[in-house]
PDB file of C-alpha atoms in Angstrom:
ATOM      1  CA  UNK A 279      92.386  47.311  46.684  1.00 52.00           C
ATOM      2  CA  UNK A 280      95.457  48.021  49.007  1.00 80.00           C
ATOM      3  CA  UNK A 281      97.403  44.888  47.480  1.00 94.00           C
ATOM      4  CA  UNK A 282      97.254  41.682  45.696  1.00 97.00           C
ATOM      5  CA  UNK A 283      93.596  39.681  45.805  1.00 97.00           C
ATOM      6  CA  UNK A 284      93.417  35.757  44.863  1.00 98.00           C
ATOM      7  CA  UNK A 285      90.890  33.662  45.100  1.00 97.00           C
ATOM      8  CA  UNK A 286      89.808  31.393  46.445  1.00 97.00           C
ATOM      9  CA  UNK A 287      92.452  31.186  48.952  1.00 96.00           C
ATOM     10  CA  UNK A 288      91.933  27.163  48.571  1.00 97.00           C
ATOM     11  CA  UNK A 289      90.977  25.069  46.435  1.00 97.00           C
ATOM     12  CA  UNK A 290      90.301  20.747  46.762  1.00 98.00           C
ATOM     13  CA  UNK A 291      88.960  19.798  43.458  1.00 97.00           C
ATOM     14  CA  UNK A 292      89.263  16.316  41.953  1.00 97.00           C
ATOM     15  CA  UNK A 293      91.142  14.721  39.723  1.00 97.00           C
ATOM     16  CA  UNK A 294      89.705  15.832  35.881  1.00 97.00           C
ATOM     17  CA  UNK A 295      87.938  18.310  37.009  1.00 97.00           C
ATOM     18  CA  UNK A 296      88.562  22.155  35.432  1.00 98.00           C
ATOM     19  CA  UNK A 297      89.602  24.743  38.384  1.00 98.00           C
ATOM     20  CA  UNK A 298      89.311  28.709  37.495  1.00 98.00           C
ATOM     21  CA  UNK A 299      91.832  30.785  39.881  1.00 98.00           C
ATOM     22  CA  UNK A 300      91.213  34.496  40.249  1.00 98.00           C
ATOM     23  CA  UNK A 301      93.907  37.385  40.596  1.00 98.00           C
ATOM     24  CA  UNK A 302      92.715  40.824  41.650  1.00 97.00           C
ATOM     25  CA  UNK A 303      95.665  43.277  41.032  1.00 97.00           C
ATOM     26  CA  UNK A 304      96.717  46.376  42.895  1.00 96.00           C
ATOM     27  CA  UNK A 305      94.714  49.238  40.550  1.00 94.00           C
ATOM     28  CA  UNK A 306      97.116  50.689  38.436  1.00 93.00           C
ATOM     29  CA  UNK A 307      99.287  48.136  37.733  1.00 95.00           C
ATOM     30  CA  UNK A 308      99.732  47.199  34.022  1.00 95.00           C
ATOM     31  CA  UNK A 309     101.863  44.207  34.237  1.00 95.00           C
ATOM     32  CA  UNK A 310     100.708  40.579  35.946  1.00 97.00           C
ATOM     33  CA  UNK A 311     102.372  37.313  36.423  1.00 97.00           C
ATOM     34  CA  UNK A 312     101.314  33.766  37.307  1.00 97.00           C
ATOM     35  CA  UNK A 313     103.704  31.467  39.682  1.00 97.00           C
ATOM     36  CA  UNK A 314     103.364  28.422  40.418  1.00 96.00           C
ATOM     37  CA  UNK A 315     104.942  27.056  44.006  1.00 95.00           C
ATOM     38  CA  UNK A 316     105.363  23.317  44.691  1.00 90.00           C
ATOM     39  CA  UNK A 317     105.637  22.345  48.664  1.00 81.00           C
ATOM     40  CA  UNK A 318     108.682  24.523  49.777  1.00 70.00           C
ATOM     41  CA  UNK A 319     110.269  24.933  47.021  1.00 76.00           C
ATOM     42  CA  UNK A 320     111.255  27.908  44.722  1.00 83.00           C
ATOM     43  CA  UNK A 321     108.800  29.435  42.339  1.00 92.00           C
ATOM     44  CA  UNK A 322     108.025  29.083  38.870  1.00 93.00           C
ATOM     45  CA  UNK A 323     107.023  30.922  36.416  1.00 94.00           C
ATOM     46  CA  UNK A 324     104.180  30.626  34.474  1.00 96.00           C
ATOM     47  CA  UNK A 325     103.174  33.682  32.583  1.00 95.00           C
ATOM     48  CA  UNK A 326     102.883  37.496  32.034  1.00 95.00           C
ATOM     49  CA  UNK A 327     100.532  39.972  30.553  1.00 95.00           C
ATOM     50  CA  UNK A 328     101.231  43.622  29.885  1.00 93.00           C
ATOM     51  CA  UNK A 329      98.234  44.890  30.084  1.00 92.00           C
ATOM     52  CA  UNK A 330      95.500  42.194  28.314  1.00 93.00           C
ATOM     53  CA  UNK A 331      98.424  40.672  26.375  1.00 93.00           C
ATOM     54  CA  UNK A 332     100.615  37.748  27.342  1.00 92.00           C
ATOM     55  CA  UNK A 333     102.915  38.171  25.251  1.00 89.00           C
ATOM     56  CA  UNK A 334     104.595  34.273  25.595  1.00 90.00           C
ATOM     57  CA  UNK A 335     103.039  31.115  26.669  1.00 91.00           C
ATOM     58  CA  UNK A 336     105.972  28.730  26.558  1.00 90.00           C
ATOM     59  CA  UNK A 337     105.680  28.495  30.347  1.00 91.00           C
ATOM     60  CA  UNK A 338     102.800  27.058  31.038  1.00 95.00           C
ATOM     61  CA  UNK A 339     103.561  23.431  32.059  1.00 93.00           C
ATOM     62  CA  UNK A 340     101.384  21.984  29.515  1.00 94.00           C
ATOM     63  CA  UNK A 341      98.289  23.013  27.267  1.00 95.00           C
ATOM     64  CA  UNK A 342      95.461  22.208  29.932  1.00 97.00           C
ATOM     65  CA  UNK A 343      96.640  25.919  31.268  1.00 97.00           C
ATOM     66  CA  UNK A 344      95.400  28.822  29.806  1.00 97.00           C
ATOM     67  CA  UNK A 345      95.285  32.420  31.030  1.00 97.00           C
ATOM     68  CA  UNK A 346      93.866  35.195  30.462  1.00 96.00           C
ATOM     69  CA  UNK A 347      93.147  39.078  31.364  1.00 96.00           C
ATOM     70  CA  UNK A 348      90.401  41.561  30.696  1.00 91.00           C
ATOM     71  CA  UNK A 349      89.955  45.193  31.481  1.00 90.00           C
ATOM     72  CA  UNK A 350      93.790  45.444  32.517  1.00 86.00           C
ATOM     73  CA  UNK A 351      93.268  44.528  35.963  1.00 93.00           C
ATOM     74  CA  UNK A 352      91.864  41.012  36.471  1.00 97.00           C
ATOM     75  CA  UNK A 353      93.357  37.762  35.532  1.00 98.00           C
ATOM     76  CA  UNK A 354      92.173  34.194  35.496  1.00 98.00           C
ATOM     77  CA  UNK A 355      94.514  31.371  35.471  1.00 98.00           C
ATOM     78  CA  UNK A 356      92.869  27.933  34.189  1.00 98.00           C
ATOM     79  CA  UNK A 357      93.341  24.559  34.478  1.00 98.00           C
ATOM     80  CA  UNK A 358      91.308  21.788  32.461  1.00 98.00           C
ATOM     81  CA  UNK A 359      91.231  18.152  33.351  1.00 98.00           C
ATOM     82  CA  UNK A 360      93.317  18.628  36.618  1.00 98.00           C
ATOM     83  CA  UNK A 361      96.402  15.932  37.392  1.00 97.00           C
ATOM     84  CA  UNK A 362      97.769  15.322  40.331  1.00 96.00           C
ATOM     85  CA  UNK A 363     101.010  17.131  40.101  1.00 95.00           C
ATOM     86  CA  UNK A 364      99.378  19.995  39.463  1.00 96.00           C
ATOM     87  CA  UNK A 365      98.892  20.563  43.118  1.00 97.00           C
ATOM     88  CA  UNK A 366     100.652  23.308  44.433  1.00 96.00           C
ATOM     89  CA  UNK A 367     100.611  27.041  46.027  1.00 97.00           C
ATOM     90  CA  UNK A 368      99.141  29.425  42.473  1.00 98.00           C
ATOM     91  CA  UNK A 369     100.702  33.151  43.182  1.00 97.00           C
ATOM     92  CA  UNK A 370     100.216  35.808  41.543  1.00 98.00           C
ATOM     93  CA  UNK A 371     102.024  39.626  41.833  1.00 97.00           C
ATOM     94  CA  UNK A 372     101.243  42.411  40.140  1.00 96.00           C
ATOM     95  CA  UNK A 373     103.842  45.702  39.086  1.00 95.00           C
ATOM     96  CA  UNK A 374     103.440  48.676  37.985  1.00 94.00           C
ATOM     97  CA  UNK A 375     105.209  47.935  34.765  1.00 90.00           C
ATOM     98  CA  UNK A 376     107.703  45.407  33.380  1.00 86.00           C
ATOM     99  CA  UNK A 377     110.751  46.636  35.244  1.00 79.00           C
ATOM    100  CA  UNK A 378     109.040  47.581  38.235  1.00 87.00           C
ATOM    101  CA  UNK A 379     108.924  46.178  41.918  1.00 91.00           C
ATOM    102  CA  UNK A 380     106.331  42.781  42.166  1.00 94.00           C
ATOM    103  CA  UNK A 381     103.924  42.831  44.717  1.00 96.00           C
ATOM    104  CA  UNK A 382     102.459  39.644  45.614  1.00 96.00           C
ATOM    105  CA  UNK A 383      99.106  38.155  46.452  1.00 97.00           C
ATOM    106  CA  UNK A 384      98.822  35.171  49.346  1.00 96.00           C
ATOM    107  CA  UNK A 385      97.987  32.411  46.645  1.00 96.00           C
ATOM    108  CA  UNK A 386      95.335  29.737  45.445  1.00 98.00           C
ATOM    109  CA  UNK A 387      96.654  26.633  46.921  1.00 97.00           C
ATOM    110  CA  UNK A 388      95.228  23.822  44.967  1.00 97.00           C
ATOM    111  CA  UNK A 389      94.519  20.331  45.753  1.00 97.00           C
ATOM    112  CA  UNK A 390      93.726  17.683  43.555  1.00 97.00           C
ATOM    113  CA  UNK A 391      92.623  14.422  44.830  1.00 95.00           C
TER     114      UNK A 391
ATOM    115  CA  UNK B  74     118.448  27.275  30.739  1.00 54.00           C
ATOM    116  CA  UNK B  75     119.567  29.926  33.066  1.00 59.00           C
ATOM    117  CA  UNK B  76     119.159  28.489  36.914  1.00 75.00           C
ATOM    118  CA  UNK B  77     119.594  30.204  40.406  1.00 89.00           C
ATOM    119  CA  UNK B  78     120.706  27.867  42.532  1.00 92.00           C
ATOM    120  CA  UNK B  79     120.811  28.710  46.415  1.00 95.00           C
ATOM    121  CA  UNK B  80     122.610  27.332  49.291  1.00 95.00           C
ATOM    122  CA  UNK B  81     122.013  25.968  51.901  1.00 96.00           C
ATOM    123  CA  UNK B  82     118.640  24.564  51.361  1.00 94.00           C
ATOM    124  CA  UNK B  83     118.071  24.027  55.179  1.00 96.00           C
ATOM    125  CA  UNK B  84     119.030  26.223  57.628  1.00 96.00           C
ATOM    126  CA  UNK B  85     118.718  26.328  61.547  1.00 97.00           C
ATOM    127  CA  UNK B  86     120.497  28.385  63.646  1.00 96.00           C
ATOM    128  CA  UNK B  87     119.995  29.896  67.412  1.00 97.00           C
ATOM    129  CA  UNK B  88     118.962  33.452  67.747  1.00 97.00           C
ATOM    130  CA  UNK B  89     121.711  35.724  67.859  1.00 97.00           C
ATOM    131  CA  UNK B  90     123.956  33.773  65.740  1.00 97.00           C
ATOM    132  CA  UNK B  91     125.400  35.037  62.142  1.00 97.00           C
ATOM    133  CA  UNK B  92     124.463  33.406  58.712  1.00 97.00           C
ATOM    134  CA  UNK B  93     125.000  34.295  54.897  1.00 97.00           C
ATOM    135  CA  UNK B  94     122.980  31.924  52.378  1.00 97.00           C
ATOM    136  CA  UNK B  95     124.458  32.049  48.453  1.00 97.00           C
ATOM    137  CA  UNK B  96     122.771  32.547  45.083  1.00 95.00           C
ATOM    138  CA  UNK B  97     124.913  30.859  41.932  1.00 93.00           C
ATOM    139  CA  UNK B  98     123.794  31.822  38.225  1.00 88.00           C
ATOM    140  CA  UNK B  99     125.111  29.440  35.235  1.00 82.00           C
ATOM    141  CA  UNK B 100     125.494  33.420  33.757  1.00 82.00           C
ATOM    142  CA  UNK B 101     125.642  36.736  34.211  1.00 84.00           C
ATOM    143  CA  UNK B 102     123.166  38.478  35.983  1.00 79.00           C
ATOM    144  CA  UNK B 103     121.739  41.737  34.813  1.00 81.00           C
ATOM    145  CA  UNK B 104     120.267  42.423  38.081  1.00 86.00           C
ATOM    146  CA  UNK B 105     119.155  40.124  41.309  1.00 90.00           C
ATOM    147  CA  UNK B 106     116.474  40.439  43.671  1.00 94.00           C
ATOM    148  CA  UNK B 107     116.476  39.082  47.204  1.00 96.00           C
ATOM    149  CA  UNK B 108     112.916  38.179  48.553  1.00 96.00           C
ATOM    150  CA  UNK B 109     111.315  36.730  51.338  1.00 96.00           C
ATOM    151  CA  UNK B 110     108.451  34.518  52.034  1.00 95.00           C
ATOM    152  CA  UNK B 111     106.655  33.215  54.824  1.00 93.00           C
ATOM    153  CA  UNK B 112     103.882  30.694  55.071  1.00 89.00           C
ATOM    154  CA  UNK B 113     100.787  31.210  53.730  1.00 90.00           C
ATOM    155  CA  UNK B 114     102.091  34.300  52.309  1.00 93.00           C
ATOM    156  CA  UNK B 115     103.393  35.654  49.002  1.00 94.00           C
ATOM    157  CA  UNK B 116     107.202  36.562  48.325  1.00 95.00           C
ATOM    158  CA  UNK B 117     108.243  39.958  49.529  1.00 95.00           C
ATOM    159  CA  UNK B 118     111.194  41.963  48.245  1.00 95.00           C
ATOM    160  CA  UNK B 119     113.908  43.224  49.882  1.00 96.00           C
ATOM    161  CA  UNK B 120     116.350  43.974  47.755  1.00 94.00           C
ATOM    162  CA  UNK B 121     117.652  44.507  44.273  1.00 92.00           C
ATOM    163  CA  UNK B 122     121.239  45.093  42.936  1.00 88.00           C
ATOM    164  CA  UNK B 123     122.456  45.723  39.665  1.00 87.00           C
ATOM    165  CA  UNK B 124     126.396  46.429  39.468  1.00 86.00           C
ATOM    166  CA  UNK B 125     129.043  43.965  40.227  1.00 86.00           C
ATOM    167  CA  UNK B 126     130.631  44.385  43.535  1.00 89.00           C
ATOM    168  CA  UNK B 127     127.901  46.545  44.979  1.00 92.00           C
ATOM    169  CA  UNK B 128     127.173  45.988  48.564  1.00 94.00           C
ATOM    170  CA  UNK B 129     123.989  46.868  49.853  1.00 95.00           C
ATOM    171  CA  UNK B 130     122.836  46.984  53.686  1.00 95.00           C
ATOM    172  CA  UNK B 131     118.955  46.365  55.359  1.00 93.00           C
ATOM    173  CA  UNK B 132     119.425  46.967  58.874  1.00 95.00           C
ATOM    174  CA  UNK B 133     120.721  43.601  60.220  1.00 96.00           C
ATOM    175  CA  UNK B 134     120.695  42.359  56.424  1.00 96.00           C
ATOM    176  CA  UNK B 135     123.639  42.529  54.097  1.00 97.00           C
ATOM    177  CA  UNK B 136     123.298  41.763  50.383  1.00 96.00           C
ATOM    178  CA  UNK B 137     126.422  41.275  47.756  1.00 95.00           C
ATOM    179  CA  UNK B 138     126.665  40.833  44.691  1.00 92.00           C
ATOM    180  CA  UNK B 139     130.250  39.191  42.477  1.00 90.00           C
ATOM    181  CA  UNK B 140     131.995  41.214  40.879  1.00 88.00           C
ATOM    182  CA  UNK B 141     131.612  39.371  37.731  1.00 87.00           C
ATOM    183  CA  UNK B 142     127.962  39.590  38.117  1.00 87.00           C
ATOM    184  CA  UNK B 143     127.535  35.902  38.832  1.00 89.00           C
ATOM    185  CA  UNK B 144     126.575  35.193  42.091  1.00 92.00           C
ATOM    186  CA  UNK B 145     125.542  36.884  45.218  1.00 94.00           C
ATOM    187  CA  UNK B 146     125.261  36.152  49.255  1.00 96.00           C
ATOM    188  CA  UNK B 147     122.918  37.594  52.469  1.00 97.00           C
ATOM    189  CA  UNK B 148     124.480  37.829  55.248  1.00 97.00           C
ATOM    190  CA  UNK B 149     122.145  38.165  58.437  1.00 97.00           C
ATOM    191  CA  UNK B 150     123.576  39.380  61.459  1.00 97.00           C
ATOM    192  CA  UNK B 151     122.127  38.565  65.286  1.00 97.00           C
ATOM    193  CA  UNK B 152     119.292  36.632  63.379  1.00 97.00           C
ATOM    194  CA  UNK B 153     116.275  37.264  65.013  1.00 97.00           C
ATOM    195  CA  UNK B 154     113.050  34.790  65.002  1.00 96.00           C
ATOM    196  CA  UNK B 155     111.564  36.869  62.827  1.00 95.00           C
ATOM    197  CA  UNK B 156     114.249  36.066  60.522  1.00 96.00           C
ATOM    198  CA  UNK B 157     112.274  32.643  59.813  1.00 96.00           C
ATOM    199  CA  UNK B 158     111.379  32.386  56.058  1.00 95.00           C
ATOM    200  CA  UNK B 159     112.082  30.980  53.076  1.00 95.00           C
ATOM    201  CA  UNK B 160     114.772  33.256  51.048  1.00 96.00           C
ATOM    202  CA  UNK B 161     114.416  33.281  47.540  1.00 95.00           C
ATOM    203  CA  UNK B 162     116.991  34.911  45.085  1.00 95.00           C
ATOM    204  CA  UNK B 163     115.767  36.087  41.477  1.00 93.00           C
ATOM    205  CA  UNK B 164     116.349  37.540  38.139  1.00 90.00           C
ATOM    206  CA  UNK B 165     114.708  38.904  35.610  1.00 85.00           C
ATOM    207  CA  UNK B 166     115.510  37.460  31.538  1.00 83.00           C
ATOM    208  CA  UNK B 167     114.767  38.617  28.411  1.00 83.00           C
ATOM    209  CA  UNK B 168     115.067  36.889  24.851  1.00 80.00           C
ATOM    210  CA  UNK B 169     113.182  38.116  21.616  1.00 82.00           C
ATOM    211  CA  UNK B 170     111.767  40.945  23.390  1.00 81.00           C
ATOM    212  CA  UNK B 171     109.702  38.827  25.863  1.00 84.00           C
ATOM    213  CA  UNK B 172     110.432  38.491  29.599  1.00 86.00           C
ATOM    214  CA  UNK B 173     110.940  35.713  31.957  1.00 87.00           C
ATOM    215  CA  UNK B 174     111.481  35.680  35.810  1.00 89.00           C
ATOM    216  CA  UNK B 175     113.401  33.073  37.475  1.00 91.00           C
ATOM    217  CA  UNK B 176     113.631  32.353  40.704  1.00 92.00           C
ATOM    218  CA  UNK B 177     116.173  30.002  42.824  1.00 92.00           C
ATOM    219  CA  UNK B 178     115.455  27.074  44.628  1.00 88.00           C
ATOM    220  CA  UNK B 179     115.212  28.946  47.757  1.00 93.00           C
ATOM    221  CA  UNK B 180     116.937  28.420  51.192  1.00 96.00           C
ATOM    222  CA  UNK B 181     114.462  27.714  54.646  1.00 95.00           C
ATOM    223  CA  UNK B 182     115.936  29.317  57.314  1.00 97.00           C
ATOM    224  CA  UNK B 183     114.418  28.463  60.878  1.00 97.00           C
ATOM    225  CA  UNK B 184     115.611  30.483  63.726  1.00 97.00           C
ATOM    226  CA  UNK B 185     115.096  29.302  66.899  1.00 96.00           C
ATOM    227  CA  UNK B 186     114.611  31.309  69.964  1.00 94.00           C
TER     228      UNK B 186
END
């Protein structure tokens, strides 16, 4: 596609329930990374993969996240037994490679009730 | 923990007037990247610079960076209402041959008409 797909563009789930958030990358574009945005506030970062590898996990808040990527191009960003605080804007961007310019998608915002 | 801390967090100002925001690092950047975001939408870039000193100029949008690599400042001039977004500052680390980005608390600026 021309840019950066997510899905679904919301998300109300509640609490304990698992949520599965898609990212769509622009073709092409070997490196991915997961953000997570609380309500106005700066970004942060999750993880990355280069290409189907994620190469550290340390930033996922805690071990009901997981990630993954297949086929080089889409990524799924999971959360088990959702909380609360998890509730925020999920973005992810896409680059070329490592070093390159991130584009970004719109983000998953979730809600957890 | 490296942080990117940006000031002001709130800003308002009429259109037409003048306004720089600030970016402070606890260490020395390697490079920083100026974005912008507005609602409902994923960061956009609009800038990176990579040697102390350097001065870099978007139209009505000027972007500095320290000389000792440290901190930087955007300057808008006759802010427009389309200026309205949230400006984030980041950076790109690496340790042990994995990457991080981090991004700074961001500053809202609202520009009224």
């Amino acid at each position: 596609g021309a840019g950066v797909s997510q899905s679904p563009s919301n998300k109300v789930t509640e609490k304990g329930k698992d949520v599965e958030l898609r990212c769509d990358p622009i073709s092409g574009h070997t490196a991915l990374y997961w953000y997570r945005q609380s309500l106005g506030q700066g970004l942060e970062f999750l993880i990355y993969f280069q290409g189907n590898s994620a190469p550290d996990k340390s930033g996922l808040p805690s071990d009901r996240f997981s990630a993954e990527r297949t086929g080089g191009s889409v990524s799924t960003l999971t959360i088990q037994r959702t909380q609360q605080e998890d509730s925020a804007v999920y973005l992810c961007a896409s680059s070329l490679d490592l070093m390159n310019i991130q584009y970004f998608g719109a983000g998953t915002r979730l809600s957890v009730l | 923990t490296q942080l990117l801390e940006q000031s002001p967090q709130f800003l308002s100002i009429q259109e037409g007037e003048n306004l720089t925001v600030y970016c402070n690092s606890s260490s020395v950047f390697s490079s920083l990247q100026w974005y912008r975001q507005e609602p409902g939408e994923g960061p956009v870039l609009l800038v990176t610079v990579v040697t102390g000193g350097e001065v870099k100029k978007l139209k009505r949008l000027t972007f500095q960076f320290g000389d000792a690599r440290k901190d930087s400042s955007l300057h808008i001039t006759a802010a427009q209402t389309g200026d309205t977004g949230l400006y984030l500052c980041a950076q790109m680390t690496s340790a042990s041959g994995t990457y991080k980005y981090i991004f700074g608390t961001g500053t809202r600026l609202k520009v009224l008409a």
